[in-house]
Amino acid sequence: NGKNPVTYLHPKMENYLNKSYGILVYQEDILFTALELAGYTWATVDALRQAIGKKKPKEMAQQHEIFVEGCIKNSGLSKEKAEQIWELFVPFQGYGFNKAHAASYGVVAYQTSYLKCHYPAEYMTALLTAESGDTEKIAEAVEECKRMKIEVLRPDINKSGVGFTIEEGKAIRFGLSAIKNIGTAAISSILSARDVGGFRSLGEFAQRVDLQKVNKKALESLIRAGAMDDFGKRSAMLATLENLIAQSHKSAKQLTSGQTDLFVNEPLQNSFDLPDMEEMAKEQLLADENEFLGFYLTEHPLQKSLNKLGDMVTVEIAELNSEIPVGKSVTIGGIIVAVRKVMTKKNNEEMAFITISGITGTKIDAVVFPKLYKEKGGSSFWQTNCVVVASGKVDNRDDKLSLVLERVRKID
């Protein structure tokens, strides 16, 4: 702000940190510090860059020693001062850009922020389509749409395209490609048949599409995902699926062979009626939605309990990443979606490995050691479909984050 003088840990650092007010910001700043203070050459400094960039502990330890000794020898720094400068390098193991990379990201960040602000529906539609192969990212994007008050509509056999599309200027329609078990051949057959007009019934749909491409598995996925809700109750459509496919194949075979009978000229949609039966329970409808879309689109069956988490958590599961240091204590909230109980080899005590899913569907694995496992009442407590608040320490094995739990409580 021009009121306070810029300070440097060593006078030589002013040569390359004067533009960033004495702060190490870019990858080049590390390289110049090693060159100027520790006596590295351009040939040897690349080893330092690789050790930091690729997070190699053994090489980092070697470079640490070389750097500190170099600072003492070439710049007259004390060991304590050299160590202080080295500590500034450590955060770059988590994330660090060179100037060109940072500038490019800055431009892209500005562009995407502008689009999200001024064209929110268009931006989120493009984002959802780009992430259509990753259900966790789709779930996060849908949650962001809710925050932005953009409605995400269920898939519809008469309105959905391949990817996500804008509808009525402000809503986003779920794309067919994001439904489980619906491949490109099935989608092409559906869209091709729809070119001449929408489908009015399940029977008409079966008559007009190629059932070799839109097979039984695909049909069931479309029904369970809610894409055919305009045709009737999902329970009724599923109950008649076998008979519908059999009739459709028979009709197609007769037409191909030139055979005729009393019904060959009668459209299948007129001769095929859905049975009058109760719809499936709401819990089952939501469970199907979660299975075939990858998350709960309309509502979460445990939403009321999830809404209570609020200020109880220190971080959302979706926000956990490799930048969070190992050993840091965090409190998360979510649903236990998987439990694997095991016995310890040493004392033959029961413990568990669990998976907790956040409100957006992002999951994290957690370890429950015997002491906590027993404190909470054993196997009766550690069950799936329970909303919990869990506190523990971050762990990172094989570049995969997990938690070592210390405290857990259920939310009713």
XYZ file of C-alpha atoms in Angstrom:
412
model
C 0.000 0.000 0.000
C 3.062 2.235 -0.106
C 2.921 2.912 3.644
C 5.041 -0.004 4.890
C 8.499 -0.840 3.547
C 8.995 -4.178 1.757
C 11.368 -6.458 3.661
C 13.454 -9.350 2.362
C 14.964 -12.319 4.193
C 18.211 -11.561 2.343
C 19.242 -8.504 0.264
C 19.859 -10.684 -2.813
C 16.166 -11.624 -2.872
C 15.182 -8.075 -3.832
C 16.514 -8.728 -7.351
C 13.661 -11.096 -8.161
C 11.005 -10.540 -5.451
C 10.604 -6.777 -5.829
C 7.480 -7.247 -7.980
C 5.794 -9.553 -5.419
C 6.662 -7.453 -2.327
C 9.221 -9.941 -1.023
C 6.880 -12.945 -1.135
C 7.640 -16.252 -2.851
C 4.715 -16.660 -5.246
C 5.844 -18.467 -8.387
C 7.911 -21.554 -9.085
C 10.595 -19.312 -10.592
C 10.979 -17.602 -7.191
C 12.174 -20.880 -5.692
C 14.607 -21.433 -8.535
C 16.088 -17.926 -8.241
C 16.393 -18.283 -4.461
C 18.385 -21.493 -4.930
C 20.512 -19.897 -7.671
C 21.208 -16.637 -5.824
C 21.521 -17.796 -2.226
C 22.560 -21.451 -2.303
C 24.898 -21.486 -5.303
C 22.859 -23.801 -7.502
C 23.495 -23.784 -11.262
C 20.805 -23.965 -13.930
C 21.770 -27.612 -14.401
C 21.416 -28.562 -10.721
C 18.420 -26.400 -9.834
C 16.133 -28.514 -12.033
C 16.610 -31.410 -9.593
C 15.185 -29.164 -6.873
C 12.231 -28.219 -9.078
C 11.433 -31.885 -9.785
C 11.752 -32.886 -6.131
C 9.255 -30.197 -5.119
C 6.902 -30.637 -8.082
C 6.723 -34.432 -7.852
C 6.599 -34.560 -4.038
C 9.497 -36.998 -3.674
C 10.372 -37.229 0.061
C 13.810 -38.839 -0.422
C 14.905 -36.268 -3.009
C 13.413 -33.418 -0.964
C 15.525 -34.500 2.017
C 18.646 -34.479 -0.168
C 17.830 -31.064 -1.632
C 17.062 -29.714 1.822
C 20.589 -30.521 2.950
C 22.174 -29.151 -0.243
C 20.163 -25.909 0.001
C 20.932 -25.192 3.658
C 24.650 -25.899 3.259
C 24.716 -23.805 0.075
C 23.112 -20.796 1.799
C 25.652 -20.944 4.620
C 28.600 -21.242 2.227
C 27.533 -18.853 -0.560
C 25.535 -16.187 1.272
C 26.822 -16.287 4.817
C 23.413 -17.159 6.250
C 23.030 -18.829 9.609
C 21.625 -22.349 9.638
C 18.447 -21.038 11.316
C 17.930 -18.394 8.590
C 18.557 -20.930 5.826
C 16.019 -23.276 7.431
C 13.515 -20.425 7.635
C 13.823 -19.812 3.887
C 13.575 -23.547 3.145
C 10.283 -23.713 5.049
C 8.888 -21.234 2.507
C 9.475 -23.886 -0.183
C 7.377 -26.556 1.545
C 3.886 -25.256 0.553
C 4.922 -25.497 -3.116
C 4.822 -29.295 -2.758
C 1.049 -28.968 -2.480
C 0.553 -26.504 -5.320
C 2.864 -24.173 -7.171
C 2.718 -22.622 -10.638
C 5.277 -20.994 -12.843
C 4.407 -17.468 -14.008
C 3.139 -18.486 -17.452
C 0.898 -21.155 -15.967
C -0.410 -18.779 -13.291
C -1.166 -16.066 -15.868
C -3.050 -18.556 -18.061
C -5.073 -19.817 -15.118
C -5.802 -16.247 -14.119
C -7.269 -15.478 -17.553
C -9.335 -18.682 -17.593
C -10.548 -18.012 -14.031
C -11.656 -14.514 -15.031
C -13.423 -15.771 -18.162
C -15.277 -18.555 -16.358
C -16.232 -16.241 -13.485
C -17.653 -13.752 -15.994
C -19.672 -16.470 -17.749
C -20.957 -17.904 -14.471
C -22.047 -14.450 -13.321
C -23.686 -13.198 -16.530
C -24.782 -16.498 -18.160
C -25.372 -18.778 -15.147
C -27.685 -21.339 -16.792
C -25.511 -21.619 -19.900
C -22.350 -21.949 -17.836
C -23.733 -24.636 -15.521
C -25.192 -26.541 -18.488
C -21.778 -26.646 -20.153
C -20.156 -27.687 -16.861
C -22.646 -30.518 -16.283
C -22.195 -31.816 -19.834
C -18.399 -31.698 -19.536
C -18.541 -33.702 -16.288
C -21.250 -36.154 -17.417
C -18.899 -39.122 -16.947
C -18.187 -38.304 -13.286
C -21.210 -38.698 -10.999
C -19.510 -37.079 -8.004
C -18.719 -33.931 -9.980
C -22.236 -33.879 -11.426
C -23.652 -34.103 -7.896
C -21.471 -31.172 -6.803
C -22.546 -29.130 -9.836
C -26.244 -29.885 -9.193
C -25.795 -28.743 -5.584
C -24.246 -25.519 -6.926
C -27.247 -25.096 -9.251
C -29.554 -25.326 -6.239
C -27.491 -22.649 -4.487
C -27.786 -20.467 -7.595
C -31.550 -21.156 -7.775
C -31.233 -22.906 -11.156
C -33.657 -25.820 -11.430
C -32.221 -29.106 -12.715
C -35.031 -31.130 -14.304
C -35.210 -34.919 -14.374
C -34.361 -36.714 -17.641
C -37.294 -36.883 -20.058
C -37.469 -39.243 -23.023
C -39.192 -36.551 -25.107
C -37.097 -33.557 -24.064
C -33.598 -34.691 -23.051
C -30.703 -34.496 -25.495
C -27.399 -36.321 -25.365
C -25.955 -33.902 -22.813
C -27.523 -31.389 -20.476
C -29.618 -28.703 -22.196
C -31.178 -25.372 -21.265
C -34.941 -25.348 -21.057
C -37.088 -22.224 -21.024
C -33.993 -20.086 -20.576
C -33.465 -20.746 -16.888
C -33.787 -24.482 -16.145
C -31.397 -27.303 -17.057
C -32.659 -30.624 -18.419
C -30.765 -33.779 -17.467
C -29.032 -35.440 -20.420
C -29.554 -39.054 -21.505
C -25.807 -39.773 -21.568
C -25.603 -39.246 -17.801
C -28.039 -42.121 -17.092
C -26.396 -45.399 -16.136
C -26.465 -48.130 -18.832
C -27.496 -45.743 -21.639
C -24.847 -45.900 -24.352
C -24.350 -43.885 -27.517
C -26.078 -46.485 -29.735
C -29.217 -46.388 -27.576
C -29.259 -42.584 -27.506
C -28.813 -42.367 -31.290
C -31.758 -44.728 -31.822
C -33.975 -42.729 -29.431
C -33.125 -39.331 -30.936
C -33.464 -40.633 -34.493
C -36.946 -42.019 -33.783
C -37.914 -38.795 -32.003
C -37.056 -36.677 -35.039
C -40.500 -37.402 -36.501
C -42.327 -36.625 -33.273
C -42.399 -37.322 -29.563
C -43.379 -40.613 -27.948
C -46.891 -40.839 -26.485
C -46.637 -44.129 -24.608
C -44.263 -46.887 -23.580
C -45.779 -49.153 -26.245
C -45.193 -46.595 -28.986
C -41.634 -46.050 -27.778
C -40.911 -49.789 -27.973
C -42.369 -49.954 -31.491
C -40.390 -47.017 -32.876
C -36.890 -47.520 -31.453
C -34.423 -50.289 -32.231
C -34.727 -52.684 -29.284
C -31.430 -54.286 -30.238
C -29.800 -50.994 -29.247
C -32.282 -49.889 -26.594
C -32.282 -53.269 -24.854
C -34.055 -54.427 -21.695
C -31.267 -53.116 -19.446
C -31.426 -49.675 -21.062
C -35.235 -49.583 -20.907
C -35.202 -50.451 -17.214
C -32.601 -47.743 -16.557
C -34.707 -45.139 -18.390
C -37.791 -46.091 -16.383
C -36.038 -46.191 -12.999
C -34.237 -42.891 -13.672
C -37.602 -41.203 -14.235
C -37.136 -40.498 -17.946
C -40.464 -42.175 -18.796
C -42.629 -40.827 -15.979
C -44.988 -39.159 -18.476
C -46.038 -42.630 -19.704
C -47.326 -43.876 -16.353
C -46.252 -45.363 -13.042
C -42.758 -46.808 -12.904
C -44.014 -49.936 -11.120
C -46.488 -50.660 -13.933
C -43.915 -50.105 -16.675
C -41.377 -52.387 -14.976
C -44.006 -55.082 -14.386
C -44.864 -55.259 -18.097
C -41.366 -54.831 -19.521
C -40.808 -58.495 -20.391
C -44.182 -58.786 -22.151
C -43.685 -55.481 -23.970
C -40.299 -56.509 -25.356
C -41.641 -59.914 -26.412
C -44.587 -58.326 -28.247
C -42.337 -55.755 -29.883
C -39.921 -58.428 -31.151
C -42.829 -60.529 -32.423
C -44.358 -57.577 -34.252
C -41.006 -56.631 -35.820
C -40.396 -60.243 -36.921
C -43.830 -60.494 -38.556
C -43.360 -57.248 -40.431
C -39.934 -58.367 -41.636
C -41.197 -61.758 -42.836
C -44.307 -60.313 -44.470
C -46.688 -62.280 -42.248
C -49.964 -60.711 -41.276
C -52.616 -61.394 -38.670
C -55.446 -59.510 -37.077
C -53.098 -57.283 -35.066
C -50.145 -56.678 -37.360
C -51.549 -53.399 -38.637
C -52.715 -52.270 -35.220
C -50.134 -50.035 -33.541
C -48.585 -51.611 -30.458
C -49.298 -48.504 -28.404
C -53.034 -49.017 -28.862
C -53.054 -52.753 -28.095
C -50.768 -52.530 -25.074
C -52.084 -51.111 -21.789
C -50.235 -50.691 -18.511
C -51.752 -52.526 -15.526
C -53.495 -50.546 -12.798
C -51.249 -50.952 -9.760
C -49.749 -49.005 -6.887
C -46.608 -46.988 -7.498
C -43.428 -48.029 -5.717
C -42.728 -46.503 -2.307
C -41.079 -43.095 -2.314
C -37.949 -44.554 -0.691
C -37.575 -46.998 -3.597
C -38.118 -44.280 -6.208
C -35.388 -42.181 -4.598
C -33.074 -45.201 -4.282
C -33.516 -45.905 -8.020
C -32.808 -42.266 -8.812
C -29.579 -42.470 -6.824
C -28.536 -45.723 -8.508
C -29.200 -44.725 -12.113
C -28.316 -41.019 -11.964
C -25.508 -41.419 -9.442
C -27.070 -39.140 -6.807
C -30.425 -37.957 -5.457
C -31.780 -35.361 -7.882
C -35.250 -34.555 -6.509
C -34.537 -34.904 -2.799
C -32.397 -36.910 -0.397
C -34.272 -39.418 1.795
C -32.269 -38.193 4.798
C -32.369 -34.512 3.833
C -33.952 -33.378 7.117
C -31.110 -34.909 9.105
C -28.495 -33.560 6.682
C -29.922 -30.057 7.083
C -29.047 -30.215 10.795
C -25.309 -30.571 10.120
C -24.787 -26.871 9.341
C -22.378 -25.326 11.841
C -21.411 -28.716 13.291
C -18.804 -29.321 10.591
C -15.514 -27.517 9.985
C -15.188 -28.631 6.352
C -17.398 -30.214 3.705
C -16.266 -33.598 2.384
C -16.166 -32.118 -1.135
C -13.639 -29.528 0.091
C -11.126 -32.077 1.386
C -8.060 -32.192 -0.856
C -4.341 -32.911 -0.883
C -3.530 -29.372 0.292
C -4.871 -30.204 3.764
C -1.862 -31.387 5.785
C -1.733 -34.929 7.114
C -2.623 -34.976 10.812
C -4.917 -31.943 10.669
C -8.078 -32.372 12.740
C -11.351 -31.861 10.874
C -15.038 -32.422 11.525
C -17.221 -33.626 8.664
C -20.851 -34.610 8.281
C -22.613 -37.055 6.021
C -24.149 -40.486 5.603
C -22.413 -43.785 6.282
C -22.785 -45.582 2.946
C -20.427 -48.523 3.472
C -19.110 -50.466 6.467
C -16.444 -53.181 6.413
C -15.817 -54.819 9.763
C -12.526 -56.610 10.423
C -10.628 -58.207 13.316
C -7.183 -56.904 14.288
C -4.334 -59.387 13.971
C -2.634 -58.387 17.211
C -5.435 -58.616 19.782
C -8.297 -60.021 17.693
C -10.391 -56.896 18.357
C -13.185 -55.691 16.103
C -12.723 -52.465 14.128
C -14.132 -51.045 10.896
C -13.413 -49.239 7.650
C -16.332 -47.015 6.674
C -17.226 -44.675 3.829
C -19.036 -41.409 4.496
C -20.884 -39.555 1.727
C -21.426 -35.796 1.916
C -24.524 -33.900 0.852
C -23.196 -33.574 -2.719
C -22.366 -37.282 -2.985
C -18.600 -36.871 -2.559
C -17.237 -39.736 -0.455
C -14.307 -40.270 1.902
C -13.036 -43.427 3.585
C -12.460 -43.475 7.336
C -10.796 -45.837 9.809
C -12.500 -46.751 13.087
C -9.980 -48.291 15.484
C -11.080 -50.810 18.171
C -11.326 -48.301 21.038
C -13.809 -45.982 19.271
C -15.591 -48.945 17.673
C -16.256 -50.446 21.110
C -17.085 -47.100 22.775
C -19.978 -46.533 20.368
C -21.527 -49.928 21.089
C -19.918 -52.145 18.489
C -21.593 -53.380 15.311
C -25.057 -52.085 16.273
C -23.822 -48.479 15.923
C -21.752 -48.852 12.764
C -24.533 -49.261 10.201
C -25.204 -47.768 6.750
C -27.809 -45.067 6.041
C -27.034 -43.180 9.258
C -26.319 -39.444 9.270
C -23.280 -38.707 11.416
C -20.937 -35.933 12.493
C -17.412 -37.341 12.615
C -14.172 -35.808 13.856
C -10.734 -37.152 13.086
C -7.322 -36.580 11.596
C -6.529 -36.415 7.902
C -4.427 -39.247 6.506
C -3.001 -39.662 3.014
C -1.957 -43.052 1.707
C -1.093 -43.716 -1.922
C -2.309 -40.167 -2.758
C -5.780 -40.968 -1.415
C -7.212 -38.961 1.473
C -8.883 -40.695 4.398
C -9.725 -39.959 8.026
C -8.695 -41.640 11.251
C -11.801 -41.123 13.365
C -11.640 -39.951 16.979
C -15.260 -38.969 17.708
C -18.577 -39.770 16.046
C -22.210 -39.087 16.826
C -25.427 -39.793 14.980
C -27.879 -37.104 13.912
C -31.554 -38.106 14.107
